[in-house]
Amino acid sequence: MRTAGIIGGGIGGLATALALADAGRSVTVFEQAPALTEVGAGITLWPNALAALDHLGVGDDIRRRAAPGWVGGIRNRQGRWLMRTSEERFRAMHGNFVAMHRADLVDVLRTALPESVTVRLGSPVTGIEVGGAIRCGDRTENFDLIVGADGIDSLTRQTIFPEYPVPQSLSIRAWRWIVDDVGDVDVGGILGTGTEFGIVPLGNGRLYVFAATRLSKETPDPSLDDFLDWPGPIPQLISAVAPDQILRHDIRDLPALPSFVRKSVVLVGDAAHAMGPHLGQGACQALEDAVALGAHADDVATYDYLRTRRTHRLQARSRQSARVILTRGAGSTVIRDLMLRALPAELFLRGVGSNFSTRNMM
């Protein structure tokens, strides 16, 4: 049986382990954390992600644990609707989608792992060789295939592709958290000047909430408190949880890398194509990577061709979306809002369709 060593036990690593095991490989996952889990934030699994999860055999389990996805629309800071969309029309055009806690997604993937997958927790990798060796502590093991699923600061990428550019700042600060039992609220996005706030229902009274601010010379160190004077329910959603339950990150992405493959080493997920959150495609693309690599594990050049074409386009689109959504000037904010109000919802829904394509997944 051919072997694969996967560095990283997050969403991309576990999904890739499933795919490679289904392809007949014996898989070892190296995870530095003492447990397989994800921090407290939500995720929307768009139609392409559900297609990937169906291919991995866990789509039904995901649907049982997730909430139906919502496309609530976009308002301005004063509460006026700039665009309202229909979930029914979205599903008719693109298919179903769901939302869930990231930890639940990880749990479904972990539970589905077959006996041919060994997960080594508390096992930080300290070295990788392009010839197919992984060093963990004082132990070195050889594999036919090595997969770097170790995130935006990937040791695999830094070691095997030392000439590649480092992650770059998007000059965006983001906050994410989960709120329980706050009653009925309008879901969707709220846009300000260089700022945004989003509300996504996760089912059973839970909401995934996020906020973001464009960094600038005028606001080099913004705070979530800056949103407390926004209209309800935003102040209530911020005060509903303790500050230490709110995740804060300054967002980075990767430039488009020329290749995700070098000999027997392959990059997946954020290690290969980290992108900002404004398309909601980061984890979805990691799931696509897993399916593609499972299909082409013996022909990684095809995997490379398919996945670089697909993710390069989405990375560029995500940066452009961030520039539009978080535009800072008062004049450009007015133009953005007028454009959103003038854009027919049907045209918007058609325009986002290529995000959910599965054409380059296998």
mmCIF file of N, CA, C and O in Angstrom, residues 18 40 62 131 150 175 207 215 227 240 247 266 281 290 293 335 348 357 359:
data_model
loop_
_atom_site.group_PDB
_atom_site.id
_atom_site.type_symbol
_atom_site.label_atom_id
_atom_site.label_comp_id
_atom_site.label_asym_id
_atom_site.label_seq_id
_atom_site.Cartn_x
_atom_site.Cartn_y
_atom_site.Cartn_z
ATOM 1 N N LEU A 18 -9.081 11.715 4.352
ATOM 2 C CA LEU A 18 -10.216 10.917 3.881
ATOM 3 C C LEU A 18 -10.088 10.581 2.403
ATOM 4 O O LEU A 18 -10.292 9.434 1.983
ATOM 5 N N GLY A 40 -13.634 28.858 18.044
ATOM 6 C CA GLY A 40 -15.058 29.153 18.043
ATOM 7 C C GLY A 40 -15.539 30.104 16.995
ATOM 8 O O GLY A 40 -15.749 31.281 17.285
ATOM 9 N N ILE A 62 -22.949 16.075 7.418
ATOM 10 C CA ILE A 62 -22.842 17.525 7.521
ATOM 11 C C ILE A 62 -24.233 18.166 7.518
ATOM 12 O O ILE A 62 -24.546 19.038 8.352
ATOM 13 N N GLY A 131 12.428 14.645 -0.878
ATOM 14 C CA GLY A 131 12.475 13.241 -1.291
ATOM 15 C C GLY A 131 11.414 12.384 -0.648
ATOM 16 O O GLY A 131 11.227 11.226 -1.049
ATOM 17 N N ASP A 150 -0.638 22.750 6.525
ATOM 18 C CA ASP A 150 -0.244 23.388 7.783
ATOM 19 C C ASP A 150 -0.413 24.900 7.778
ATOM 20 O O ASP A 150 0.311 25.620 8.450
ATOM 21 N N TRP A 175 -12.919 40.418 13.581
ATOM 22 C CA TRP A 175 -13.343 39.794 14.831
ATOM 23 C C TRP A 175 -14.418 38.766 14.499
ATOM 24 O O TRP A 175 -15.260 38.981 13.634
ATOM 25 N N LEU A 207 -25.874 32.225 16.525
ATOM 26 C CA LEU A 207 -25.466 33.085 15.429
ATOM 27 C C LEU A 207 -23.943 33.123 15.349
ATOM 28 O O LEU A 207 -23.258 33.178 16.373
ATOM 29 N N LEU A 215 -7.639 48.847 8.044
ATOM 30 C CA LEU A 215 -6.604 49.569 8.769
ATOM 31 C C LEU A 215 -6.109 50.744 7.929
ATOM 32 O O LEU A 215 -6.056 50.668 6.701
ATOM 33 N N PHE A 227 -17.760 49.662 17.059
ATOM 34 C CA PHE A 227 -19.066 49.291 16.505
ATOM 35 C C PHE A 227 -20.199 49.480 17.510
ATOM 36 O O PHE A 227 -21.360 49.227 17.174
ATOM 37 N N ALA A 240 -22.977 40.441 24.110
ATOM 38 C CA ALA A 240 -23.578 39.160 24.491
ATOM 39 C C ALA A 240 -22.554 38.121 24.923
ATOM 40 O O ALA A 240 -22.917 37.107 25.526
ATOM 41 N N LEU A 247 -12.614 36.207 18.820
ATOM 42 C CA LEU A 247 -11.343 36.035 18.117
ATOM 43 C C LEU A 247 -11.005 37.298 17.352
ATOM 44 O O LEU A 247 -11.868 37.877 16.690
ATOM 45 N N VAL A 266 3.168 18.165 -1.785
ATOM 46 C CA VAL A 266 2.016 18.884 -2.323
ATOM 47 C C VAL A 266 1.460 19.795 -1.231
ATOM 48 O O VAL A 266 1.382 19.405 -0.063
ATOM 49 N N GLN A 281 -14.619 31.428 0.720
ATOM 50 C CA GLN A 281 -14.173 30.245 -0.010
ATOM 51 C C GLN A 281 -12.898 29.602 0.544
ATOM 52 O O GLN A 281 -12.411 28.625 -0.016
ATOM 53 N N ALA A 290 -8.768 18.614 -1.431
ATOM 54 C CA ALA A 290 -8.731 17.231 -0.945
ATOM 55 C C ALA A 290 -9.284 16.270 -1.991
ATOM 56 O O ALA A 290 -8.682 15.225 -2.275
ATOM 57 N N LEU A 293 -6.874 16.049 -4.999
ATOM 58 C CA LEU A 293 -5.658 15.274 -4.726
ATOM 59 C C LEU A 293 -5.970 13.792 -4.595
ATOM 60 O O LEU A 293 -5.190 12.945 -5.054
ATOM 61 N N ILE A 335 -20.642 55.773 -3.627
ATOM 62 C CA ILE A 335 -20.684 55.104 -4.932
ATOM 63 C C ILE A 335 -20.935 53.614 -4.753
ATOM 64 O O ILE A 335 -21.741 53.014 -5.477
ATOM 65 N N PHE A 348 -26.723 39.810 -9.539
ATOM 66 C CA PHE A 348 -25.733 39.505 -8.506
ATOM 67 C C PHE A 348 -25.601 37.998 -8.308
ATOM 68 O O PHE A 348 -24.488 37.453 -8.256
ATOM 69 N N SER A 357 -18.370 26.726 -8.783
ATOM 70 C CA SER A 357 -18.121 25.728 -9.819
ATOM 71 C C SER A 357 -17.281 24.584 -9.264
ATOM 72 O O SER A 357 -16.387 24.777 -8.446
ATOM 73 N N ARG A 359 -15.827 22.489 -11.543
ATOM 74 C CA ARG A 359 -15.191 22.045 -12.783
ATOM 75 C C ARG A 359 -13.719 21.676 -12.583
ATOM 76 O O ARG A 359 -13.204 20.784 -13.241
#
